[in-house]
Coordinates of C-alpha atoms in Angstrom, one line a residue:
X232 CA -80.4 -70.1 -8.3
X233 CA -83.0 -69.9 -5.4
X234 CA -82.0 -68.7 -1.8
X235 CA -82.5 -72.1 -0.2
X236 CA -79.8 -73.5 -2.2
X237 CA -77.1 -75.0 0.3
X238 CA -74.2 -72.4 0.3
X239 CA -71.3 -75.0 -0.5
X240 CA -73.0 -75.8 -4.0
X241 CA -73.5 -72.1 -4.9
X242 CA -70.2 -72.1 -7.4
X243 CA -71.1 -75.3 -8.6
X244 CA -70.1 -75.6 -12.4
X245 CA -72.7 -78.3 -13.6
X246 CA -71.3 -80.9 -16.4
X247 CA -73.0 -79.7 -20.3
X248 CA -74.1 -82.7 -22.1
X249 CA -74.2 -82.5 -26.0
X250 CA -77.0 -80.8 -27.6
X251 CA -80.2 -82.7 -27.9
X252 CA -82.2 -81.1 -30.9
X253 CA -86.2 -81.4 -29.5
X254 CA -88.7 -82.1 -32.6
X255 CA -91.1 -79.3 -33.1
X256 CA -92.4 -76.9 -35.9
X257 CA -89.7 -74.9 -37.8
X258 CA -86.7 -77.7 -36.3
X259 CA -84.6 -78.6 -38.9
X260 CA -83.6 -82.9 -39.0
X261 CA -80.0 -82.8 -37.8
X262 CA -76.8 -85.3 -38.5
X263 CA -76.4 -85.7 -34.5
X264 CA -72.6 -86.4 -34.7
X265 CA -72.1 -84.1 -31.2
X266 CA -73.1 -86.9 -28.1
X267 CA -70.7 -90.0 -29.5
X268 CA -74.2 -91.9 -29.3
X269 CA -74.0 -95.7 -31.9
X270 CA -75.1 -94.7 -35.3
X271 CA -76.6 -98.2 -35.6
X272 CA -80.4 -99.6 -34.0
X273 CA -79.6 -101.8 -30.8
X274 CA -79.1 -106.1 -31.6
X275 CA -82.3 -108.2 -33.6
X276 CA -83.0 -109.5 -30.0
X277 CA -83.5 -106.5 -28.4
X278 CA -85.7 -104.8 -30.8
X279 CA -88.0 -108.1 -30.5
X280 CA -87.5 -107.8 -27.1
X281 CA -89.4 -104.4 -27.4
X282 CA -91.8 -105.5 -29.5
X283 CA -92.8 -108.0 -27.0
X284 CA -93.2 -105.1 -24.0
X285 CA -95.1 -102.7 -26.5
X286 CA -97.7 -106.0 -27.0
X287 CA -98.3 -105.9 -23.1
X288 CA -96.7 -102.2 -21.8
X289 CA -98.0 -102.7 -18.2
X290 CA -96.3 -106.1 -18.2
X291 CA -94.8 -106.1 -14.5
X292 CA -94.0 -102.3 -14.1
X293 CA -95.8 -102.5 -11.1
X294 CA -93.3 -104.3 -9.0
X295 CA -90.1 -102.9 -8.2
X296 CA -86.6 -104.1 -10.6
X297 CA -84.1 -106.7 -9.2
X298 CA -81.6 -104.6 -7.1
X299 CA -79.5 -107.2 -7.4
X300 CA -79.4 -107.0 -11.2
X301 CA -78.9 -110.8 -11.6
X302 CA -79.4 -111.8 -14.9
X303 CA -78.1 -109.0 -16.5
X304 CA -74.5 -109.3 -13.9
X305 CA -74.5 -112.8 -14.8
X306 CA -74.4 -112.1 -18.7
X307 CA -71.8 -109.4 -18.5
X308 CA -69.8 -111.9 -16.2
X309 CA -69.9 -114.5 -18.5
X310 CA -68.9 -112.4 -21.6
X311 CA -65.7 -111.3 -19.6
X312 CA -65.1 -114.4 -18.5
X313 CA -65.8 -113.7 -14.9
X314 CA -67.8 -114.5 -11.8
X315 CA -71.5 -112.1 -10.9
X316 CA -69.1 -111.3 -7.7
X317 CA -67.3 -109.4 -10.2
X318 CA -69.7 -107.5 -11.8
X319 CA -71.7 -104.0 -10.7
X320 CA -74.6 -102.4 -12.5
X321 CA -75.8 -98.7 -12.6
X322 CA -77.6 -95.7 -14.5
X323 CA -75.2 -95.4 -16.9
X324 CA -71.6 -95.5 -16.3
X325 CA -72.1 -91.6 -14.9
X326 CA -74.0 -93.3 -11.7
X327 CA -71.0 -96.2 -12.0
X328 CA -68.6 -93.3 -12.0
X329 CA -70.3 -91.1 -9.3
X330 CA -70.8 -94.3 -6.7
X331 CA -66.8 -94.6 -7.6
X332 CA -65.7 -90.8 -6.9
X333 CA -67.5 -91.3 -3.5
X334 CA -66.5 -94.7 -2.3
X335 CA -62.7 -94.8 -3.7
X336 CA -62.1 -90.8 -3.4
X337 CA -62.8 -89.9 0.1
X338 CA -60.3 -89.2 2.1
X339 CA -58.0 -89.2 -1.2
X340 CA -56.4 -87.0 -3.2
X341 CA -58.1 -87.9 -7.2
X342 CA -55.9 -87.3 -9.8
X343 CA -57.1 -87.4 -13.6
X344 CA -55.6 -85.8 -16.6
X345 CA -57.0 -82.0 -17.5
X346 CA -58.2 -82.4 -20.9
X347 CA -60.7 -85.4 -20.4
X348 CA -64.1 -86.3 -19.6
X349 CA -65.6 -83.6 -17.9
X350 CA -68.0 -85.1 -15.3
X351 CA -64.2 -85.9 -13.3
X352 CA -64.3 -82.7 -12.4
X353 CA -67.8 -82.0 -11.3
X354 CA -67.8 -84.9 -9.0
X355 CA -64.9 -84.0 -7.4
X356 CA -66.3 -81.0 -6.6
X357 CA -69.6 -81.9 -6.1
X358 CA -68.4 -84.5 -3.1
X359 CA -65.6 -81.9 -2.2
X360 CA -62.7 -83.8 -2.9
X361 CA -59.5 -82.0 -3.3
X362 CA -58.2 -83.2 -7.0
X363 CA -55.1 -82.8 -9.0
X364 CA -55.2 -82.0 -12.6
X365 CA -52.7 -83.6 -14.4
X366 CA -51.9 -81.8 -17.9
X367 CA -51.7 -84.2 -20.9
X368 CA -48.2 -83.6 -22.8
X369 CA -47.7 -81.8 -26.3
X370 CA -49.0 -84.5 -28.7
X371 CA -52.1 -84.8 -26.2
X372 CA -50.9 -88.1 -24.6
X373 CA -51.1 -89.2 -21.0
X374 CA -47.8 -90.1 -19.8
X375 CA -48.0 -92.4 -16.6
X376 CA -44.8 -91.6 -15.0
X377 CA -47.1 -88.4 -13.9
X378 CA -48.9 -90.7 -11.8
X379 CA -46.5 -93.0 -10.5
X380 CA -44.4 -90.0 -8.1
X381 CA -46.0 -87.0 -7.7
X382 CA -43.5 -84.3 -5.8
X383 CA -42.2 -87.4 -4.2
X384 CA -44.9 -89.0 -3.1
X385 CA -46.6 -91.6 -4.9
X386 CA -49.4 -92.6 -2.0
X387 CA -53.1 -91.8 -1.1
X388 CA -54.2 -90.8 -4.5
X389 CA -56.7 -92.5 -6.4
X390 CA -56.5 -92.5 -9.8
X391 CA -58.9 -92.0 -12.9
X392 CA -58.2 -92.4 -16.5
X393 CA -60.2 -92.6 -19.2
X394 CA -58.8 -95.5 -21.6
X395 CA -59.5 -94.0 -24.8
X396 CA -59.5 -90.7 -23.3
X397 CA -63.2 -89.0 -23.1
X398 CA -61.9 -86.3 -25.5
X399 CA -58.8 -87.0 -27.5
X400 CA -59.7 -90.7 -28.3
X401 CA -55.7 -91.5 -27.6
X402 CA -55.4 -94.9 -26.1
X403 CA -52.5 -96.5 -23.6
X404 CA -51.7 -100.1 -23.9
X405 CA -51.9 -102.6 -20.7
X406 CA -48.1 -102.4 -19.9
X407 CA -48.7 -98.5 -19.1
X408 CA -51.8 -98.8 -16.7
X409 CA -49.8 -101.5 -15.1
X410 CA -46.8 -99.9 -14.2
X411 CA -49.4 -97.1 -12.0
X412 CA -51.4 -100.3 -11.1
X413 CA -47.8 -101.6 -9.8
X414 CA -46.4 -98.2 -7.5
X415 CA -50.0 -97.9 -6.4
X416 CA -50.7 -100.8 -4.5
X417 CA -53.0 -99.2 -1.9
X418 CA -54.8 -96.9 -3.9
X419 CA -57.3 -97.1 -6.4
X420 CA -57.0 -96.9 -10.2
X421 CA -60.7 -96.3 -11.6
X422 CA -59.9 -97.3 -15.7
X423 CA -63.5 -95.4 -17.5
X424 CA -63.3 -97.8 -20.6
X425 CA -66.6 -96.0 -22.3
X426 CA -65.1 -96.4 -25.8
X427 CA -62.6 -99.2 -25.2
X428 CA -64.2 -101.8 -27.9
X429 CA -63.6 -99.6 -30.8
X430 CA -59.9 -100.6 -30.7
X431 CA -58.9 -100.7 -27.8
X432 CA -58.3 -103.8 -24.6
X433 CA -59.8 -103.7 -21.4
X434 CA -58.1 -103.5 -18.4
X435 CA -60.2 -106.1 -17.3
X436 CA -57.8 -108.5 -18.1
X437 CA -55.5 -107.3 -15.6
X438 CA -58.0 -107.9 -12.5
X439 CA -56.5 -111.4 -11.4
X440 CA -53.3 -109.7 -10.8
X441 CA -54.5 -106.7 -9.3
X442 CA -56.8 -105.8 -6.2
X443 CA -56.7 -102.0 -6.9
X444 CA -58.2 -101.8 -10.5
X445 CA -62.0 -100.9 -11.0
X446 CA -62.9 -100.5 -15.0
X447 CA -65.8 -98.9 -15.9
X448 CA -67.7 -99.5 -19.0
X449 CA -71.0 -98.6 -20.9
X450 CA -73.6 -100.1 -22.8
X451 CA -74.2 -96.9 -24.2
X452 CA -72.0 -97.0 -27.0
X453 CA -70.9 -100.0 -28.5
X454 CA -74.3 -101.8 -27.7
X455 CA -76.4 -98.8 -29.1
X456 CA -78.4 -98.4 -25.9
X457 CA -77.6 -94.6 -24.7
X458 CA -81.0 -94.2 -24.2
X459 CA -81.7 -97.4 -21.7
X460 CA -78.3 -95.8 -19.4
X461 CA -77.1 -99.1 -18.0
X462 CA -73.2 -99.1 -17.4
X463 CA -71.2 -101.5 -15.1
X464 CA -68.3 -101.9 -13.1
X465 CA -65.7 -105.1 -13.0
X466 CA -63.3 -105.3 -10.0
X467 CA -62.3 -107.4 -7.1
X468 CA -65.9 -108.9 -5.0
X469 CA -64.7 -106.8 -2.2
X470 CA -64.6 -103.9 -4.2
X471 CA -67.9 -104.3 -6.3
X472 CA -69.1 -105.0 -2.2
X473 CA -67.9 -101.3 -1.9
X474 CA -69.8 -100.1 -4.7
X475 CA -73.1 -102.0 -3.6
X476 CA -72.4 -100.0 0.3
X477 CA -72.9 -96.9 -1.8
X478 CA -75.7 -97.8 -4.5
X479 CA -78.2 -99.3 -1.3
X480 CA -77.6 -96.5 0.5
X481 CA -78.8 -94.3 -2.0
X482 CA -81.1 -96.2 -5.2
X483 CA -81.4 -100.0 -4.6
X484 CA -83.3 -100.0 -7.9
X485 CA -81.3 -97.9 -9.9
X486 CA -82.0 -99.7 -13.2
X487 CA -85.7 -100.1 -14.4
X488 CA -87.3 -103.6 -15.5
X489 CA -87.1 -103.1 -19.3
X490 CA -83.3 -101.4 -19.1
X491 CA -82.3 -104.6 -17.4
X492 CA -83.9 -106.5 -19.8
X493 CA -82.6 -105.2 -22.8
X494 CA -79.2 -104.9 -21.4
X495 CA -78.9 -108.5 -20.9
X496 CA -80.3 -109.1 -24.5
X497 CA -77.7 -107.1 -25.9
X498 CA -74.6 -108.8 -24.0
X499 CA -75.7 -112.0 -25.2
X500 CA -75.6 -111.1 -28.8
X501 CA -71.4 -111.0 -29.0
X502 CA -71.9 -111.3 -33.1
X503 CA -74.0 -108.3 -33.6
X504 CA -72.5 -106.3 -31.0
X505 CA -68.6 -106.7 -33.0
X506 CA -70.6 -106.1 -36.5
X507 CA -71.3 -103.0 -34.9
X508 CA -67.9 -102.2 -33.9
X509 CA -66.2 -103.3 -36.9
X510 CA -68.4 -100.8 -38.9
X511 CA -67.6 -97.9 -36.7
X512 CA -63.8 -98.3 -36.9
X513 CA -63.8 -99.1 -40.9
X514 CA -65.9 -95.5 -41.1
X515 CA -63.5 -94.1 -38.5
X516 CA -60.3 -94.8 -40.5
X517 CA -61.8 -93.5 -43.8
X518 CA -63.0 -90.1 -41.9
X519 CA -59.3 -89.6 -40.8
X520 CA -57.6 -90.3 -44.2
X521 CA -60.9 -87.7 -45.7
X522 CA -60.4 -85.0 -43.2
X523 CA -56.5 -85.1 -43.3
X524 CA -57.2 -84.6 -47.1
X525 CA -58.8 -81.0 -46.2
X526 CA -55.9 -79.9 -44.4
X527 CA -57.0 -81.4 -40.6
X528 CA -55.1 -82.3 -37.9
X529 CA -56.9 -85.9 -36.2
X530 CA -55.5 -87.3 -33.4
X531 CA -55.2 -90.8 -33.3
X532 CA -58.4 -92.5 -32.1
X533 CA -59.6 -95.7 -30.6
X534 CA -63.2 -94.3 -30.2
X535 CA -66.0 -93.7 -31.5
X536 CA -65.2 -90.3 -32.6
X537 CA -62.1 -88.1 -33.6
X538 CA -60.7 -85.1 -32.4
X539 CA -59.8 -82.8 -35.6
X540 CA -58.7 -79.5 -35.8
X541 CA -57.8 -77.9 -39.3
X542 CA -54.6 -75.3 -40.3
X543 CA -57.0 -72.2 -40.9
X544 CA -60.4 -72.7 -39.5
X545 CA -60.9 -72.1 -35.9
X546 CA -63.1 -74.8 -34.4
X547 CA -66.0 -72.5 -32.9
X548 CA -66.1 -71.6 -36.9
X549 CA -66.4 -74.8 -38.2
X550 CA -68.9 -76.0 -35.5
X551 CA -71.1 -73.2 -36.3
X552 CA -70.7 -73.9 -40.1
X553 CA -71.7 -77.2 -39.8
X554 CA -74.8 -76.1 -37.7
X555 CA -76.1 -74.4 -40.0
X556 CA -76.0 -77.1 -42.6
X557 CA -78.1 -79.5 -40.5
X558 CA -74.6 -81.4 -38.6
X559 CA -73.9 -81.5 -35.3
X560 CA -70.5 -82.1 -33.3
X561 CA -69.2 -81.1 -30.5
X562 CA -67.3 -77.8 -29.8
X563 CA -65.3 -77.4 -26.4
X564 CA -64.9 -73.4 -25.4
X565 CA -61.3 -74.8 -23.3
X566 CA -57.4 -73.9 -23.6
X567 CA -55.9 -76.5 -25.4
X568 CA -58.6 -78.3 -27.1
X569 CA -60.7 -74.8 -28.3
X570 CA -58.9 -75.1 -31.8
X571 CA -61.0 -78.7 -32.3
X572 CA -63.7 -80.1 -33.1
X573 CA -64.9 -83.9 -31.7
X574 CA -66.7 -85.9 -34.3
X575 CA -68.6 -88.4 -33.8
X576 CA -68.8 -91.3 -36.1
X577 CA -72.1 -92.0 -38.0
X578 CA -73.0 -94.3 -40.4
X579 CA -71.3 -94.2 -43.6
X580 CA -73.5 -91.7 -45.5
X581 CA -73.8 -89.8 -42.4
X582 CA -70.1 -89.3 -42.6
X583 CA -70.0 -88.8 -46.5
X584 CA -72.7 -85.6 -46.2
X585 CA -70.3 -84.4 -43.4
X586 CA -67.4 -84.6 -45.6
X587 CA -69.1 -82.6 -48.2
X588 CA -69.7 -80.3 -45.6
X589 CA -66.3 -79.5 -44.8
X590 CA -65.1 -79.1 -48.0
X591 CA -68.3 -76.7 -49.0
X592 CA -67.0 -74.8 -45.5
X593 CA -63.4 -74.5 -47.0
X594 CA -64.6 -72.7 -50.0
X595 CA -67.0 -70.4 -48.7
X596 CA -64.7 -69.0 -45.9
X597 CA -61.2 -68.3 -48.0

């Protein structure tokens, strides 16, 4: 830390993204099961895409991208069924997510569960908004009557869930965000739907009825693009207006040329893009059913990854275990959660070499 940093952002606990192994002499190839990245290459059409930018790779990065995004709002409009009005693009759902905390949390008390995505928490702090953790219960579930009247009162707090949760995976239906949708009629609920189309539905469906939902989505995951960061927003026009205060007064071209691009490619291919899904959630159902085999507990998912702890093995053990066999997944160094491990799910013979892992781990440590 220098000395000219401002004072209010000395304490300032930055968010710690999954490993990222760098290639180099002596690096071992590693099963990156760690970031919940898509195991799969992104649709036909955007690898052609590609190929057509890497035949010219000047092209028109000379000129500045649309800051309206308009193709790319009018494809993700039209695969949800709604108007470009409805639709807001960023840098990944992190920027969508930032642009939110500062537009909708101001002036707020923000209220999100304590074991969840962890950017919730930087933000808050980073804009100095005065939060309120909200602990998950036994079985790791949100329960929503813990947002609906807090001591009392039930007003001026806006509200962010992750639906699957960041962490757990666990999922609640439509009915639940609805009833805190319902007693919060003047304050925001931000739904963060990163993994919602491994199983789950998207609150999106619910934004005819109500003026106070903004869901948040990503392209990195289910459309295999973590590396373009594009994520979007659906709400109410007066609310994406919010949103579009706060992107133009800091990045009116948040998203480059060829991200846009490629983005749009892969929201029109709706065939590829469930192929993709479907093989995720086959791979996911066969991990649980292997791991609960060697003696782990796994939380119910509806992501692209499982939370699995086993009866013996602590989980800083078996994410070092794993390391060392050339597999990476995520260890959290938290109370509640520092028993587990988050997988991410690869393709299947990623999976099946991390299955062989865990049982080579069980033996060598009794």
């Amino acid at each position: 830390m220098s000395r000219f940093l401002s004072e209010e952002f000395a304490g300032l606990i930055p968010y710690t993204p999954g490993e990222q192994p760098q290639p180099g002499a002596g690096i071992k190839a590693y099963i990156k099961l760690n970031s919940n990245e898509n195991p799969y290459p992104p649709a036909p059409g955007v690898r052609r895409l590609l190929q057509k930018l890497a035949q010219n790779p000047a092209g028109e990065l000379r000129l500045y991208s649309d800051p309206e995004a308009i193709e790319l709002r009018r494809e993700i409009a039209a695969f949800y069924g709604l108007g470009a009005e409805n639709v807001f693009v960023g840098n990944g759902s992190d920027e969508v997510l930032a642009f939110s905390f500062l537009a909708f949390g101001r002036g707020k008390r923000v209220a999100f569960p304590d074991v969840t995505y962890a950017f919730y928490s930087v933000y808050a702090a980073l804009f100095g908004l005065e939060t309120r953790l909200v602990p998950l219960d036994n079985d790791f579930n949100i329960c929503p009557q813990d947002y609906i009247n807090y001591n009392g009162d039930s007003s001026c707090e806006t509200i962010v869930l992750a639906n699957p949760n960041a962490i757990t995976g666990k999922n609640l239906p439509l009915k639940a965000l609805e009833t805190i949708l319902a007693a919060h009629p003047d304050d925001m609920l931000i739904v963060d739907e990163a993994y919602v189309d491994f199983g789950g539905e998207s609150a999106a469906a619910l934004l005819p009825k109500y003026a106070n939902l903004l869901v948040v989505q990503t392209l990195s995951k289910s459309r295999c693009l973590a590396g373009a960061r594009v994520g979007l927003a659906l709400g109410r026009p007066e609310v994406i207006a919010d949103l579009n205060t706060i992107k133009f007064s800091f990045n009116p071209y948040n998203l480059n040329r060829v991200s846009l691009a490629v983005a749009a490619e892969a929201m029109r291919d709706k065939a590829y893009f469930q192929e993709c899904c479907q093989k995720i959630m086959l791979a996911r159902k066969q991990t649980t059913e292997e791991l609960t085999r060697l003696d782990f507990q796994v939380l119910p998912s509806l992501a692209n990854f499982v939370l699995a702890r086993h009866s013996r093995l602590s989980g800083e053990l078996i994410y070092r275990e794993l390391k060392k066999k050339g597999i990476l997944v995520r260890w959290f160094d938290e109370p509640r959660i520092r028993d587990f491990v988050r997988i991410t799910i690869g393709t299947p013979a990623e999976m099946k070499r991390l299955l062989l892992a865990m049982a080579e781990i069980m033996l060598e440590v009794r």
